XYZ file of C-alpha atoms in Angstrom:
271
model
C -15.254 66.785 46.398
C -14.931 65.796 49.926
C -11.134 66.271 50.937
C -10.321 62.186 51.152
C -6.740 62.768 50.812
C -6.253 66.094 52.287
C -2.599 66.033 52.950
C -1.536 62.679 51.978
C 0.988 62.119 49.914
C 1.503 59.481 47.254
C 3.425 57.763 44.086
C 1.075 56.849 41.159
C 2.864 54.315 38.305
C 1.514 54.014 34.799
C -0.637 56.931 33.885
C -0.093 57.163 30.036
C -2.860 58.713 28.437
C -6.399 60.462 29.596
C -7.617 56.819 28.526
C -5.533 54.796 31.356
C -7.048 53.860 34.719
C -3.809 55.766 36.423
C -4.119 59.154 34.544
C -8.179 58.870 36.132
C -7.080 58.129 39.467
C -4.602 61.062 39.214
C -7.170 63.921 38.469
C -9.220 62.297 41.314
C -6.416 62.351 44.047
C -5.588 65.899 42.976
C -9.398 66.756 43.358
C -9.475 64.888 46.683
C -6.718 67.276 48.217
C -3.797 64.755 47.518
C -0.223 65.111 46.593
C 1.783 62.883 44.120
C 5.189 62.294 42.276
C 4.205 60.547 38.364
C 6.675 57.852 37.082
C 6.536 55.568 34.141
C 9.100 54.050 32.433
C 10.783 56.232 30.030
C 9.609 54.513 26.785
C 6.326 54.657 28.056
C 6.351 58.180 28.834
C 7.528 58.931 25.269
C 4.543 57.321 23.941
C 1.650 58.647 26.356
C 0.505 62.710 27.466
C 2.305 62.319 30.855
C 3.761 66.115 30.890
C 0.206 67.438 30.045
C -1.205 65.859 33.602
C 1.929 66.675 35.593
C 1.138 70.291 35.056
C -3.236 69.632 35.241
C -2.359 68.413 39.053
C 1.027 70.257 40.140
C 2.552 67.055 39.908
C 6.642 65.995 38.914
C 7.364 63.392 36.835
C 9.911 60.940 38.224
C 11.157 58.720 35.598
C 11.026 55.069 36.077
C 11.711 51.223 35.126
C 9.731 49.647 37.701
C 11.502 46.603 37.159
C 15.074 47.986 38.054
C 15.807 48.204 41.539
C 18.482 51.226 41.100
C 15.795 52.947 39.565
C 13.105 52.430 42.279
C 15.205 53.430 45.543
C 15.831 56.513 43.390
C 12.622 56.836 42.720
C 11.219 56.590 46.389
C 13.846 58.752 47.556
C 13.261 61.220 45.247
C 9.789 61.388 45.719
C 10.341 61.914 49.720
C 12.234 64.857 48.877
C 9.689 66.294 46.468
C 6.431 65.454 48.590
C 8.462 66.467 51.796
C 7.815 63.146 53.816
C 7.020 59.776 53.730
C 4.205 58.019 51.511
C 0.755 57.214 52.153
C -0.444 55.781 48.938
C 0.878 53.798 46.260
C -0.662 53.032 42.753
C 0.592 50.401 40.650
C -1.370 50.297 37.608
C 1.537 48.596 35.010
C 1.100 45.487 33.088
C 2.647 43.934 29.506
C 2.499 41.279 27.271
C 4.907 41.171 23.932
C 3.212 37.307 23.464
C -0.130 39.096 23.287
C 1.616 42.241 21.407
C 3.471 40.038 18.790
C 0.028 37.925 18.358
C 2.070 34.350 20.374
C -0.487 31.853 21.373
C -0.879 30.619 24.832
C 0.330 27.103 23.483
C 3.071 28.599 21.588
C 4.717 31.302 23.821
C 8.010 32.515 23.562
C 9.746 32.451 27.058
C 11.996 35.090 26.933
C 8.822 37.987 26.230
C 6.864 35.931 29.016
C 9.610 36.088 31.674
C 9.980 40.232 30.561
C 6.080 40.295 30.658
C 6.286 38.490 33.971
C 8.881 40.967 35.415
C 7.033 44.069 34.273
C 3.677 43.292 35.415
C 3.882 41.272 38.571
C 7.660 40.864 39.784
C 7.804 45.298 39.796
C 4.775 45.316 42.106
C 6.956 43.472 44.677
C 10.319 45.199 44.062
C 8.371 48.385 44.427
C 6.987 46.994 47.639
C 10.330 45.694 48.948
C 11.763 48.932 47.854
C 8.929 51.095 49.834
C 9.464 48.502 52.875
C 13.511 48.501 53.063
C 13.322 52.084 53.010
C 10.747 52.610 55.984
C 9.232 55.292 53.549
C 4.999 54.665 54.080
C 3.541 56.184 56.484
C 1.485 54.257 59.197
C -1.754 53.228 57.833
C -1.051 53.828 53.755
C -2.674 52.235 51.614
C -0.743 50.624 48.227
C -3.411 49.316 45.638
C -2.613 47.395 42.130
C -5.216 46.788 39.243
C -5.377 43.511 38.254
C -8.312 41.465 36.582
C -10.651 38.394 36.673
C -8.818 36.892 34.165
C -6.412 35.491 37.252
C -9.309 32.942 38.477
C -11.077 32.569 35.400
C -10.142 31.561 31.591
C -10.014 34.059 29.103
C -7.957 32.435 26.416
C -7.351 35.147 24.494
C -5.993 36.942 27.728
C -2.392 35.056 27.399
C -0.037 34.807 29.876
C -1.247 37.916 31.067
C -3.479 35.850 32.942
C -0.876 34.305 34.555
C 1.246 37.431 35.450
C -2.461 38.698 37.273
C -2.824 35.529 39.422
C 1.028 36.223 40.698
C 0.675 40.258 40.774
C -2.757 39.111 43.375
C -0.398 36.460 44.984
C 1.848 38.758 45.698
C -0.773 41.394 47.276
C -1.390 38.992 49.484
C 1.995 38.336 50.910
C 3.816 41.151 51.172
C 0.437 42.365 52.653
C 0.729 40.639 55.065
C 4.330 41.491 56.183
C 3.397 45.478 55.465
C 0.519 45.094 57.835
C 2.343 43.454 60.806
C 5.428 45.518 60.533
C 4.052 48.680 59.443
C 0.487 49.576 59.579
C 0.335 49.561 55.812
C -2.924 48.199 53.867
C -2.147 46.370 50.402
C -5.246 45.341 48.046
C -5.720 44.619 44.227
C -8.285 45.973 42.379
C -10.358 43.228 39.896
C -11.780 46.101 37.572
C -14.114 45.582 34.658
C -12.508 45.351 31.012
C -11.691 48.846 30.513
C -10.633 50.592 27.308
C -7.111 51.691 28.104
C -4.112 51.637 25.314
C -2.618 48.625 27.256
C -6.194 46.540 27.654
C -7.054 47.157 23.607
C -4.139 45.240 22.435
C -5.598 41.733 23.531
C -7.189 40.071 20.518
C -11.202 40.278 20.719
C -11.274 43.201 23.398
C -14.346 44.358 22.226
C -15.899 40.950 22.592
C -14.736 41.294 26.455
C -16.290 44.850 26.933
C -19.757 43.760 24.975
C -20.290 40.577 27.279
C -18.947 42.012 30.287
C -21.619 44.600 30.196
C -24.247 41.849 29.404
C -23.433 40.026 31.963
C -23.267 42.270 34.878
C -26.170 43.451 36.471
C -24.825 47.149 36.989
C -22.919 47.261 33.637
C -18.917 47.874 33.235
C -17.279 50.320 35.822
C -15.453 52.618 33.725
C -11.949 53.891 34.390
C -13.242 57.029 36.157
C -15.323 54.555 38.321
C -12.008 52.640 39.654
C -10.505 55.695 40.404
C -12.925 56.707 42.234
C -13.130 53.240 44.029
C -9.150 53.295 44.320
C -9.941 56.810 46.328
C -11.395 55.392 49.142
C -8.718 52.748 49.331
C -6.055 55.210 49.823
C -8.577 57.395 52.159
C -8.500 56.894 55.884
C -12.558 55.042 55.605
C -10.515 51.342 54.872
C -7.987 51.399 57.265
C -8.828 48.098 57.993
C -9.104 46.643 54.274
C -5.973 44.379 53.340
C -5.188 41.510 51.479
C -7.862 41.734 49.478
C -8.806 41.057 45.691
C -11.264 42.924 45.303
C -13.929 42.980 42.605
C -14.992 46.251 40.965
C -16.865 44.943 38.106
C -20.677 46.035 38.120
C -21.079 42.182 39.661
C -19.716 40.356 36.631
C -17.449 38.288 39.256
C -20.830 36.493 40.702
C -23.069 35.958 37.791
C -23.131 32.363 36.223
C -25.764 33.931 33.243
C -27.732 36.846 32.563
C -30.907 37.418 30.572
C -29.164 40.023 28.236
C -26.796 37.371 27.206
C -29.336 34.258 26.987
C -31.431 36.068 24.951
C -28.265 36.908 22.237
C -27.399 33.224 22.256
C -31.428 32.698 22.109
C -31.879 35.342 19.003
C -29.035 34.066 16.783
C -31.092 30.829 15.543
C-alpha cells in the first residue's frame, strides 16, 4: 500500500456485493488511507452485503435514491458531518435496465422502464453532481469518477438501452466537467471498464459471450473489478490532478483492436 488517499475523504455509490466494481474500490480506498460514507438505494441495500463492508472499512452507511434530490442534499450533508469536512472523491458506480431485466427488445422497449432506467443510471450522476456543486462541498482538486462502458460508442445489441443511458452518463462527464473544473478545481472522468462479472452486468442476455470475446480480443485480457479499482485509485489520488473530461478506457486494449488472432482462429476452427 502506498498511502494514495491518506486523509481524503470521499462518498462511494453502489457497492452491493464483494462481486461489484464499488465494494472493490472500497477495500482499496480503505487500504490506501481513505475515508468514506456508503450509500445505495435502500432496495438495493436490502438485496446486497453492504453492512458487512461498512464495518471491513470503518465506514457508515448513508441511505440513498440517487435519483431524488431530497435524498442527495441529505446525503452530502450528512456525509460532511460524518467525514468532518468537505469531499475529495466521488464514486458513482449505479446503472439499471428493467427493458433488459424484463427481457424488452431494443425495437420493442417500453418507455416508462427506459425513462426510470435513464434516470437511475445517467440523470443521478448529474443530480449528484449538481447536488455536490450547489453545496460547495468538494474540496479543491477532487476527483469524481463514474463507470461506464464501450457499449456507448459501439453496438452491442444485446446491451439495450443501457447503451444509450452510457453515451449520456459520458455526455454528461463531460459537461459538468467542465463547469467543476473552471469553478472549482474539481476533476470529473468516466471509467470504460472491461465486461466485468458484477450482479448488475450478468443480467444482460449473452454476458458470457461478452466476457469470452472481450478477453480474446484484447491483447492484455479483461481488467477485473479489483483492476478498476485500483485504476479508479489513482484517479481520486493527487498523481491526475490534471486528468478531466475524460472517457477513459480500462479494458486490457479491447477499445483499439479491429481483430485478434485468438478470435480469427475460433471463427477459423469452427468449419
Amino acid at each position: 500500500m502506498y498511502n494514495l488517499l491518506k486523509g481524503k475523504k470521499g462518498i462511494i455509490f453502489g457497492a452491493l456485493d464483494a462481486n461489484s466494481i464499488a465494494w472493490k474500490t472500497a477495500e482499496r480506498v480503505h487500504e490506501e488511507g481513505g475515508a468514506f460514507v456508503l450509500t445505495n438505494a435502500p432496495v438495493a441495500m436490502r438485496m446486497g452485503q453492504i453492512n458487512e463492508l461498512a464495518e471491513k472499512t470503518g465506514s457508515q452507511i448513508i441511505p440513498a435514491d440517487a435519483t431524488s434530490e431530497e435524498d442527495l442534499q441529505k446525503l452530502v450533508e450528512k456525509s460532511m458531518e460524518i467525514l468532518g469536512g468537505k469531499i475529495d472523491f466521488v464514486l458513482h458506480s449505479i446503472g439499471m435496465s428493467i427493458n433488459v431485466r424484463k427481457g424488452k427488445h431494443y425495437t420493442d422497449q417500453n418507455y416508462a422502464w427506459t425513462q426510470k432506467g435513464t434516470d437511475v443510471s445517467a440523470m443521478s450522476f448529474h443530480k449528484v453532481m449538481q447536488t455536490l456543486y450547489k453545496a460547495d462541498a468538494m474540496n479543491e482538486w477532487g476527483s469524481i469518477v463514474a463507470l461506464t462502458y464501450m457499449a456507448a460508442q459501439r453496438v452491442f445489441p444485446d446491451y439495450n438501452d443501457m447503451a444509450d443511458n452510457k453515451a449520456y452518463l459520458e455526455s454528461i462527464a463531460r459537461s459538468f466537467g467542465y463547469f467543476f473544473g473552471r469553478d472549482k478545481n474539481v476533476r470529473v472522468n468516466t471509467i470504460s471498464q472491461s465486461p466485468t462479472p458484477t450482479t448488475a452486468g450478468s443480467g444482460v442476455k449473452g454476458f458470457d459471450g461478452f466476457i469470452a470475446y472481450a478477453d480474446k480480443m484484447s491483447p492484455l485480457g479483461n481488467a477485473t473489478a479489483l483492476d478498476c479499482a485500483n485504476y479508479t485509485v489513482s484517479l481520486f489520488s493527487d498523481l491526475t490532478k490534471r486528468v478531466t473530461l475524460q472517457n477513459l478506457f480500462h479494458d486490457g486494449g479491447f477499445s483499439n483492436m479491429g481483430v485478434s488472432d485468438a478470435v480469427m482462429d475460433t471463427f477459423m476452427n469452427e468449419d
